[in-house]
Short mmCIF file of C-alpha atoms in Angstrom, two decimals:
data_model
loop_
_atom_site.label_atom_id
_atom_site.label_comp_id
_atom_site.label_asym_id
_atom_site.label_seq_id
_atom_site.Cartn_x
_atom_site.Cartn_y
_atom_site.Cartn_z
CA UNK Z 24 0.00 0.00 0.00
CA UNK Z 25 1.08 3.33 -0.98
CA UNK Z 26 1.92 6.05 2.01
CA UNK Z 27 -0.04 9.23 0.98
CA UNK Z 28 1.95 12.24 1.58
CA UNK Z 29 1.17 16.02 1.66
CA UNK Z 30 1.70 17.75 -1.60
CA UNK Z 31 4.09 20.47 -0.19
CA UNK Z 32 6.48 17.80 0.21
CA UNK Z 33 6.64 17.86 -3.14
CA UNK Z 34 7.48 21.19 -3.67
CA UNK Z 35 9.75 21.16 -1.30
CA UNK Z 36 11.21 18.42 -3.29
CA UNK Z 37 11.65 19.68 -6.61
CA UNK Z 38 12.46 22.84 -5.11
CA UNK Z 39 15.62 21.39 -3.62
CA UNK Z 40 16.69 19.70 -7.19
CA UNK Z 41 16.06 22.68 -9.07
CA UNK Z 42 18.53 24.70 -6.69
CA UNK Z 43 21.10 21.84 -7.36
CA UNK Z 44 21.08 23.22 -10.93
CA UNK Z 45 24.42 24.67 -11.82
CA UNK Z 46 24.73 27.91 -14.01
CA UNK Z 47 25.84 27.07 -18.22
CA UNK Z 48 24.93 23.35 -18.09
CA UNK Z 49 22.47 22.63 -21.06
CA UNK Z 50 19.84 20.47 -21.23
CA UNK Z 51 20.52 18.07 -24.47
CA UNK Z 52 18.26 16.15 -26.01
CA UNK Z 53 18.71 12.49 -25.74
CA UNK Z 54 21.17 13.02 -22.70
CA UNK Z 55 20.86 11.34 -19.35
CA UNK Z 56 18.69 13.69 -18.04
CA UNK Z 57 16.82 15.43 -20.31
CA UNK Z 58 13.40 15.37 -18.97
CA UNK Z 59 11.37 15.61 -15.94
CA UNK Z 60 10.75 12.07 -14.99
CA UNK Z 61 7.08 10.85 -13.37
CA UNK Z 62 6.80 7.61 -11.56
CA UNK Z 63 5.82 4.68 -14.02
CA UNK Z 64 3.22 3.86 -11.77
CA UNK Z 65 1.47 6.74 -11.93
CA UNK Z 66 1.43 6.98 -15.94
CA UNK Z 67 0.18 3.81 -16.26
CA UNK Z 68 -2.13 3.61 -13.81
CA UNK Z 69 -0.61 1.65 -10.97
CA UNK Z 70 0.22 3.84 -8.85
CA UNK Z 71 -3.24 5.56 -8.55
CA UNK Z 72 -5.14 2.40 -6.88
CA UNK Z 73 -8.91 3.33 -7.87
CA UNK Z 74 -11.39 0.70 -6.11
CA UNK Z 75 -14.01 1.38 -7.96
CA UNK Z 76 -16.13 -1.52 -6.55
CA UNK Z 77 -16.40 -0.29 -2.96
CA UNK Z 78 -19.00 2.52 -2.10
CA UNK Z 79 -16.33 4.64 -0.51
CA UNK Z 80 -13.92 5.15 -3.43
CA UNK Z 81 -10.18 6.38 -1.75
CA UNK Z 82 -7.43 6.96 -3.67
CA UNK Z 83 -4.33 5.87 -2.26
CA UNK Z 84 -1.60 7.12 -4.39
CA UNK Z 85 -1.77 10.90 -3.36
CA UNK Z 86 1.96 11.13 -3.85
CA UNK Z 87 1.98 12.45 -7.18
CA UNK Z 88 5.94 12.64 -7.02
CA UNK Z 89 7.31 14.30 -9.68
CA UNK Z 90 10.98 13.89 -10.05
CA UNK Z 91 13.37 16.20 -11.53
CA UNK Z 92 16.33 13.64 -11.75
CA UNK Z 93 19.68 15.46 -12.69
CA UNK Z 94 18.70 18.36 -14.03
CA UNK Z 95 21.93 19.78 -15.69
CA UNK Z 96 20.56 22.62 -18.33
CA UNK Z 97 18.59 26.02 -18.43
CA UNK Z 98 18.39 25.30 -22.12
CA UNK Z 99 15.18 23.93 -23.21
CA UNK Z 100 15.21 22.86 -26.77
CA UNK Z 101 12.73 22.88 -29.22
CA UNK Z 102 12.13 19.03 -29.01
CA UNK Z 103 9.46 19.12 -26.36
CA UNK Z 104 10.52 17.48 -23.49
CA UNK Z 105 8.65 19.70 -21.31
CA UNK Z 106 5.63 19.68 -23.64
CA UNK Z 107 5.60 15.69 -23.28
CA UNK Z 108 5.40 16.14 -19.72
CA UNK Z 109 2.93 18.74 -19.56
CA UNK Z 110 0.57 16.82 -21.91
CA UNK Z 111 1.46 13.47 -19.31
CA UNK Z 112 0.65 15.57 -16.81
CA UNK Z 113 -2.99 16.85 -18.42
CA UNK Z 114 -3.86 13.21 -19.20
CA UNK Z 115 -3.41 12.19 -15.83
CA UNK Z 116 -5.99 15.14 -14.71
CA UNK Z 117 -8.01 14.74 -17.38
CA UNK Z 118 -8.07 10.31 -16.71
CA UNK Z 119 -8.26 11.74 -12.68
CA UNK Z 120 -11.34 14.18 -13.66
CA UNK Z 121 -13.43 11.70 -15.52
CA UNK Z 122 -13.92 9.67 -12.88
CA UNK Z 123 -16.53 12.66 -11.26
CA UNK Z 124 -15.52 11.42 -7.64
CA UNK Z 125 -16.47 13.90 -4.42
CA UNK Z 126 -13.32 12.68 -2.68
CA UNK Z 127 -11.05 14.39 -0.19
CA UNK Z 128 -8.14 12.00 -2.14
CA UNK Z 129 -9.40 12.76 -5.34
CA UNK Z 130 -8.81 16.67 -4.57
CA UNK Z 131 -5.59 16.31 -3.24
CA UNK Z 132 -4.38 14.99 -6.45
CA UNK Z 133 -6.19 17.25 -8.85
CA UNK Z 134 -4.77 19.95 -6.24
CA UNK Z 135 -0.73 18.10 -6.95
CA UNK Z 136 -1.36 18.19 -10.62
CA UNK Z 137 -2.69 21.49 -10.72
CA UNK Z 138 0.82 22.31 -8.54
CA UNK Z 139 3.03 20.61 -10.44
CA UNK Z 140 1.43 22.55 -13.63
CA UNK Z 141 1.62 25.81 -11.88
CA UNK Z 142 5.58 24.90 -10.73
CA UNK Z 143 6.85 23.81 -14.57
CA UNK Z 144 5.36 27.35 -15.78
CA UNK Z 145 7.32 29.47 -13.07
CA UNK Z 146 10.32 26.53 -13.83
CA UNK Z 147 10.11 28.67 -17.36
CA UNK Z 148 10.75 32.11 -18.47
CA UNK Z 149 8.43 33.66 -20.44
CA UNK Z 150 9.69 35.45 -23.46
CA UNK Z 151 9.23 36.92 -26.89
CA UNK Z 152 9.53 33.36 -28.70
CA UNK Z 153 7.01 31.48 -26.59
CA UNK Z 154 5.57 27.98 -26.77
CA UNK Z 155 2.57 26.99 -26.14
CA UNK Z 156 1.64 24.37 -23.79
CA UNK Z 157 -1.94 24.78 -23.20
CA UNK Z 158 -4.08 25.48 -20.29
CA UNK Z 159 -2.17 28.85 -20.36
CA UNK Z 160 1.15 27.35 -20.30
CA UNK Z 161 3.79 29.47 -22.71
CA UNK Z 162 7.08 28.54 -22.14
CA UNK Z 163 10.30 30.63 -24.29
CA UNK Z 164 11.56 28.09 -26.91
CA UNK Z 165 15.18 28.71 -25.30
CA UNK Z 166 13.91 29.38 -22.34
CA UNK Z 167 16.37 29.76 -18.51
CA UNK Z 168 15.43 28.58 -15.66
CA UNK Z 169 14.50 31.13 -12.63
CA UNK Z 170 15.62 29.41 -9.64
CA UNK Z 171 15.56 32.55 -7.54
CA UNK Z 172 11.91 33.18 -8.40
CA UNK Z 173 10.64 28.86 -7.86
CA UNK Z 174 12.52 28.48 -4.70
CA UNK Z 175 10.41 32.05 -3.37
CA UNK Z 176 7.19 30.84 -4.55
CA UNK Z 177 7.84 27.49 -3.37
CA UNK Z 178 9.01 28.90 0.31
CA UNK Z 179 6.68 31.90 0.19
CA UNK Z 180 3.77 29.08 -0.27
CA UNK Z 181 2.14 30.64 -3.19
CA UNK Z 182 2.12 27.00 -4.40
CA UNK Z 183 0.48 25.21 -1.20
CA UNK Z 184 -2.83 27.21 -1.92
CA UNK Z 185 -5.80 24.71 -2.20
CA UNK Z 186 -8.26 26.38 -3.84
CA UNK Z 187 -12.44 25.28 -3.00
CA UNK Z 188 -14.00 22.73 -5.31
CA UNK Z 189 -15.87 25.82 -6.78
CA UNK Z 190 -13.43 27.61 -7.85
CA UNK Z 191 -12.03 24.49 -8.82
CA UNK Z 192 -14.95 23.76 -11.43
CA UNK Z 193 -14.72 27.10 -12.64
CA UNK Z 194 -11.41 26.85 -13.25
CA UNK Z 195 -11.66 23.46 -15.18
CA UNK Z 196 -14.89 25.11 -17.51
CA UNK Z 197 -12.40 27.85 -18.20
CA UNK Z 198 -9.79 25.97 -18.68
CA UNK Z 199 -12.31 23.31 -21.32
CA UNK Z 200 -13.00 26.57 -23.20
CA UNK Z 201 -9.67 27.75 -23.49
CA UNK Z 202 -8.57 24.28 -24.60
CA UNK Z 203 -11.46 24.02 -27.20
CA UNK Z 204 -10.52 27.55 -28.75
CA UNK Z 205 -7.11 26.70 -28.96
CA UNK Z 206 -7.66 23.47 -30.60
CA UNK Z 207 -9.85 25.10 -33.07
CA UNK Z 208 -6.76 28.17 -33.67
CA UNK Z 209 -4.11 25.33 -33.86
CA UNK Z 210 -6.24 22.94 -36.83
CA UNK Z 211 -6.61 26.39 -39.05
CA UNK Z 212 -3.01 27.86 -38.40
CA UNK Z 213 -2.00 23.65 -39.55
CA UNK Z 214 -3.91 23.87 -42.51
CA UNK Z 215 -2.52 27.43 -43.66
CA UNK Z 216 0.84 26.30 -43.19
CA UNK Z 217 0.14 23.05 -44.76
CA UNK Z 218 -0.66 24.51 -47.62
CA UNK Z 219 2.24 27.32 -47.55
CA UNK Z 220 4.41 24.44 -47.53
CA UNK Z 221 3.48 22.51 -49.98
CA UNK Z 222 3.50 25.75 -52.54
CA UNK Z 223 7.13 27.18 -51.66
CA UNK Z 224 9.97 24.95 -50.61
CA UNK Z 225 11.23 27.60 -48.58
CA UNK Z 226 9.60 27.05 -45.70
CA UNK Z 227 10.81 23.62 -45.19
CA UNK Z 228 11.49 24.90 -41.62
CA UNK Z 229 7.84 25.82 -40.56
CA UNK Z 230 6.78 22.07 -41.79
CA UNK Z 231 9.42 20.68 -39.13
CA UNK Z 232 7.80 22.75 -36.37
CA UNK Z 233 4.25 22.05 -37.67
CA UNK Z 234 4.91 18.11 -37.93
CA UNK Z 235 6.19 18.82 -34.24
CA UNK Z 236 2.79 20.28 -33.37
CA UNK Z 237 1.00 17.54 -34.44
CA UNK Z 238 3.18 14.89 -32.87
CA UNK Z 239 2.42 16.96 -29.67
CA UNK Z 240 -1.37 16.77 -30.23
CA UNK Z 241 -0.88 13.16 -30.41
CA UNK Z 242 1.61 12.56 -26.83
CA UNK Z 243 -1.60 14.55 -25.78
CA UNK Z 244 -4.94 13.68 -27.19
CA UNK Z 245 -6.99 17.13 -25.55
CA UNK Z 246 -5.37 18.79 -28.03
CA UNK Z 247 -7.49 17.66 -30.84
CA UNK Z 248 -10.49 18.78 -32.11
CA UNK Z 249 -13.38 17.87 -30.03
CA UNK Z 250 -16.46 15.92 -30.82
CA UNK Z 251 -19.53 18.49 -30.70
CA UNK Z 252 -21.76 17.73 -28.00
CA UNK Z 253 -25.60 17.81 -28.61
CA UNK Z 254 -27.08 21.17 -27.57
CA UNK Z 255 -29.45 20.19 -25.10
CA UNK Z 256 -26.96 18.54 -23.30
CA UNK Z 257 -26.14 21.81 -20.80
CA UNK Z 258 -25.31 19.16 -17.44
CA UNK Z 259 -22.55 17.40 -16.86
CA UNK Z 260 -22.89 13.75 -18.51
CA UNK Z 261 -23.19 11.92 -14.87
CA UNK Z 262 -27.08 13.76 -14.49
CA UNK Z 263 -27.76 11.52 -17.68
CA UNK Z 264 -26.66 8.57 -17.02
CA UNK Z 265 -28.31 7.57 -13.68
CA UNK Z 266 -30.88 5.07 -14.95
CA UNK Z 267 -28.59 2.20 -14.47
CA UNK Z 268 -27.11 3.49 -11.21
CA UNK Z 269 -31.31 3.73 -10.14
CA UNK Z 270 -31.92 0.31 -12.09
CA UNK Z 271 -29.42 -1.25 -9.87
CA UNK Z 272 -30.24 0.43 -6.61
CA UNK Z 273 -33.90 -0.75 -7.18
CA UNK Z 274 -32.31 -4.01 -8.21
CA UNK Z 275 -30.26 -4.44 -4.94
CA UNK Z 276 -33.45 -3.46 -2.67
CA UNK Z 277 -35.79 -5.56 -4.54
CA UNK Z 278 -33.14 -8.57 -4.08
CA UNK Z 279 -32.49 -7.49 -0.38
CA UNK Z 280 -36.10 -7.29 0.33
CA UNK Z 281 -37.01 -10.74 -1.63
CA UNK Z 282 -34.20 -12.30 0.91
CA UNK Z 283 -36.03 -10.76 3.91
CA UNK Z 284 -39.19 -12.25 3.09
CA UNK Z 285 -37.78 -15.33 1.64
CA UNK Z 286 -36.21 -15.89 5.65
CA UNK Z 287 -39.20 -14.51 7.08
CA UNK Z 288 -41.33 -17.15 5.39
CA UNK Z 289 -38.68 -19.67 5.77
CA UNK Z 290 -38.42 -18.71 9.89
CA UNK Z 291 -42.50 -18.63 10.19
CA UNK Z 292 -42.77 -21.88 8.47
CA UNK Z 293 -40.07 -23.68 10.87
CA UNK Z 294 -42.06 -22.04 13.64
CA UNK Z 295 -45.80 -23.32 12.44
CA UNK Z 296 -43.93 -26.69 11.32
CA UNK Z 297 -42.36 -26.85 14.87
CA UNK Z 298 -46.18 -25.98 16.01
CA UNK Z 299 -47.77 -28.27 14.32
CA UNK Z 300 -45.89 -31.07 15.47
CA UNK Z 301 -46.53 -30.47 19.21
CA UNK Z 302 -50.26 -30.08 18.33
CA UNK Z 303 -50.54 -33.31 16.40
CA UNK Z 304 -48.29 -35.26 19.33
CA UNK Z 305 -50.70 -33.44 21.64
CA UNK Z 306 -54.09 -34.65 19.68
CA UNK Z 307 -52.48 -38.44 19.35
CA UNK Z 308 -51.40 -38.89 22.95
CA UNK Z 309 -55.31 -37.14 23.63
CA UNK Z 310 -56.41 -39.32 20.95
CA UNK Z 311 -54.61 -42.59 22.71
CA UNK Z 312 -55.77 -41.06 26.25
CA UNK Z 313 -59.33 -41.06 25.04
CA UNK Z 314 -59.29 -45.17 23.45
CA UNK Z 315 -58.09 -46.36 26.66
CA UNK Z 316 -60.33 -44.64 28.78
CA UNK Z 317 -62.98 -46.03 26.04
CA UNK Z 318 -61.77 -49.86 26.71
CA UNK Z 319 -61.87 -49.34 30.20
CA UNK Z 320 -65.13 -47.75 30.65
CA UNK Z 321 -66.28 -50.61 28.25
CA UNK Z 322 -65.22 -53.16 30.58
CA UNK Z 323 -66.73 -51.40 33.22
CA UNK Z 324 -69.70 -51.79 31.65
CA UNK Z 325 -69.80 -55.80 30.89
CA UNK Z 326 -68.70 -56.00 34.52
CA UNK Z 327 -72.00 -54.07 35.52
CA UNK Z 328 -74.19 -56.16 33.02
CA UNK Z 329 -72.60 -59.43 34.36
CA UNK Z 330 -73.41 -58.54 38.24
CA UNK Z 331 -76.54 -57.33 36.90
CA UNK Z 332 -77.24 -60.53 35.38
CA UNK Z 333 -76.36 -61.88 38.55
CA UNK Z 334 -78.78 -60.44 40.72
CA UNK Z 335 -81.38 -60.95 38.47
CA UNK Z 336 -81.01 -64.63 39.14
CA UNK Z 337 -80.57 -64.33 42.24
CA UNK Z 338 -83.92 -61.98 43.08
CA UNK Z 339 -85.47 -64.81 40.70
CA UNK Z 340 -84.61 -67.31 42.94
CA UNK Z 341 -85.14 -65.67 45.95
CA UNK Z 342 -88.80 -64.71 45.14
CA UNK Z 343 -89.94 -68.53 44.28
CA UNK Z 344 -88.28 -68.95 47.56
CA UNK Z 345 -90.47 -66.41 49.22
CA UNK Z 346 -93.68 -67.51 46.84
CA UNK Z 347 -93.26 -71.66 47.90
CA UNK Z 348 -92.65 -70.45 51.83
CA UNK Z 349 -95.63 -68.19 51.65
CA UNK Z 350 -97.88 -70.71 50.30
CA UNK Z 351 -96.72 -73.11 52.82
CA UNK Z 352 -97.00 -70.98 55.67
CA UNK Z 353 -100.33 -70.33 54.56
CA UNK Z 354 -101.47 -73.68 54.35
CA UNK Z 355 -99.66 -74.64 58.25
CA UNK Z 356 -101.58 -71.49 59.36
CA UNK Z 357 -104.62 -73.12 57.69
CA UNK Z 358 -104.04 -76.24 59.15
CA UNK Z 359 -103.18 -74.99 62.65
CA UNK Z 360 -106.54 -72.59 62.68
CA UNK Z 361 -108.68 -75.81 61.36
CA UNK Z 362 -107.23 -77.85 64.03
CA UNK Z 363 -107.93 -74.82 66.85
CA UNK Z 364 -111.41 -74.93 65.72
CA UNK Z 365 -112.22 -78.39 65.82
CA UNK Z 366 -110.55 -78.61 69.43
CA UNK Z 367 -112.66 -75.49 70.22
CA UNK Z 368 -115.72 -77.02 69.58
CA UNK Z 369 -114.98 -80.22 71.07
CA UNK Z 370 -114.31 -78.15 74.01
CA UNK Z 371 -117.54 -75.84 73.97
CA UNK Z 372 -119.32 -79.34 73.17
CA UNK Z 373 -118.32 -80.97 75.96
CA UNK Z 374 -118.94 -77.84 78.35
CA UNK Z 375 -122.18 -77.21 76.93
CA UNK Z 376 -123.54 -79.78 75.14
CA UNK Z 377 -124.12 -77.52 72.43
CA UNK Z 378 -123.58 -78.82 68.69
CA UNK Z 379 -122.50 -74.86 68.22
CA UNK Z 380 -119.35 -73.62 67.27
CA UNK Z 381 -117.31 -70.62 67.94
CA UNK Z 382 -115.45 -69.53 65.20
CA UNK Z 383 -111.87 -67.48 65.60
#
C-alpha cells in the first residue's frame, strides 16, 4: 500500500533539485537527463489504486511525485521534453477528472497536478519566442530557468494554496473553453501552413515545427479537435446517465427485500412446522388417552351387566323362595286354625252340650 503524503512535500522536493542546478549546463536532447521524470506507476495507472467496486472510493496514491532527476541545463530545446510532460501531466488530470468522484483524495491529487502545472510554468521564463503548452502554459523556446523566483514561490507558499472545489470547477470550464478555442486556432493555423508548404519549398522549416505540433497533439490527445456535444446537453454527462445506477439500486433493494421475506417465510414456516408437530403429538397422545379410557369404561360396563345378570337370578330365585314359603305358611296357618277350631268345639261341646261352634 502506498503512504499518501502532503503535496508540499513535493514542492519542497523539486524545489531542492532545481537549486542543485548549476549555471551554463544545457539540457541536451537524448542526454541522461533530459526530462522531468514521473513515476511509471502513476502513468500507467498503478500507482493511482482506484477501487471502484467499494461505495467509498479512496485513492491511495496521493503522492503524485514528480521527479526532476539530474537536471543539468537552463536550455530547453525545441524538441518538447517539457511539452511531453505537460501533456502526461494533463492526461493524468483529465483520466483523474473523468472519474466525477467527491473525494477528499481525489482533490488532493487534482490539487498536486494542478501544482506541479503551476511549478513547470514558473520553472520557465516567459519570453518573446514562446511555446505553447496549453491550459495557459507558454514557455520561451530557449527558455532559462529562474531558480531565484521557484525556490520564493515554493518557500513563500504561493504554491500550497488549495483552492475550493468551486473555484475548482470554474477553473476546469475555463480551462475546457480555453482548450477548445485553442484546438480550433491550432487545426486552421496547420492547414494554412500546410498549404504554404506545400507551394514554396522555402519554408521547409515551418513544416518541421508544424509536424512537431502535431506529434504533440498526439503525446496529448486534448489537443485535438473535439467531438460536438448535442445542444441540449447543458449538465454534466453523470445527471444523464443515472438510470442504471437507479436500475441497480432498485435491483439491490428488490433482491435485499425478496431475501427478507424469503427468511421470514422460511423462519415462520419452521415455527408453524415446529407448532404443528406439538399439536398433532398433543391430539395423538389425547387421541390414545381417550381409546383407553374407552376400553376401560367398556369393561366397566360388561362387569355391571354381568353382576346385573347376577342379581337378576338371584332376586329370581329368591322370590320362588319367598312364593313356595308363603304358600306353605299359609297352608300350616290353615291347618293350625282348622285344628284350633275343631278342638274349640270339642271343648264348647263338651262344656255345653251344644252342637254350636265358635269360630276365631
Amino acid at each position: 500500500m502506498i503512504s499518501e503524503v502532503h503535496p508540499a512535500h513535493h514542492l519542497a522536493r523539486l524545489s531542492e533539485l532545481v537549486l542543485e542546478l548549476e549555471p551554463g549546463e544545457a539540457l541536451v536532447e537524448g542526454g541522461p537527463s533530459c526530462e522531468l521524470l514521473l513515476p511509471a506507476g502513476i502513468l500507467r495507472g498503478e500507482c493511482i489504486n482506484l477501487r471502484v467496486e467499494c461505495i467509498n472510493l479512496r485513492v491511495e496514491c496521493i503522492n503524485l511525485r514528480v521527479e526532476c532527476v539530474n537536471l543539468r541545463g537552463e536550455v530547453l530545446d525545441r524538441g518538447g521534453h517539457l511539452v511531453l510532460l505537460v501533456g502526461k501531466l494533463r492526461a493524468l488530470r483529465r483520466q483523474v477528472g473523468a472519474l466525477q468522484l467527491e473525494s477528499k483524495s481525489i482533490d488532493f491529487v487534482l490539487d498536486d497536478i494542478d501544482q506541479v502545472l503551476v511549478l513547470l510554468n514558473r520553472v520557465a521564463y516567459v519570453g518573446s519566442d514562446r511555446l505553447d503548452l496549453g491550459d495557459g502554459l507558454l514557455v520561451n523556446r530557449e527558455a532559462t530557468v529562474d531558480r531565484g523566483s521557484l525556490f520564493a514561490s515554493a518557500a513563500v507558499g504561493h504554491l500550497d494554496f488549495l483552492p475550493s472545489s468551486r473555484a475548482r470547477r470554474n477553473k476546469r470550464n475555463s480551462m475546457e473553453e480555453l482548450r477548445k478555442f485553442a484546438a480550433r486556432r491550432d487545426g486552421v493555423d496547420a492547414k494554412v501552413s500546410a498549404e504554404a508548404d506545400g507551394a514554396t519549398s522555402a519554408q521547409s522549416s515551418t513544416a518541421n515545427a508544424v509536424n512537431n505540433t502535431e506529434a504533440s497533439k498526439v503525446e496529448d490527445p486534448s489537443i485535438q479537435e473535439p467531438k460536438p456535444k448535442r445542444k441540449h446537453r447543458y449538465l454534466p454527462d453523470r445527471l444523464y446517465f443515472r438510470g442504471t445506477k437507479f436500475q441497480r439500486q432498485v435491483l439491490g433493494i428488490e433482491r435485499s427485500v425478496n431475501k427478507r421475506i424469503d427468511d421470514k417465510i422460511a423462519e415462520m414456516t419452521t415455527v408453524l412446522d415446529a407448532q404443528y408437530l406439538h399439536i398433532m403429538r398433543a391430539a395423538n397422545r389425547k387421541a390414545t388417552q381417550l381409546r383407553t379410557e374407552n376400553r376401560g369404561l367398556a369393561r366397566r360396563v360388561e362387569r355391571v351387566e354381568k353382576q346385573n345378570r347376577i342379581l337378576e337370578r338371584k332376586l329370581d330365585e329368591l322370590l320362588d323362595d319367598v312364593s313356595i314359603n308363603s304358600s306353605e305358611m299359609l297352608r300350616e296357618r290353615l291347618r293350625r286354625t282348622r285344628a284350633r277350631f275343631a278342638q274349640q268345639r270339642h271343648d264348647d261341646n263338651d262344656n255345653d252340650g251344644t252342637s254350636g261352634f265358635i269360630m276365631d
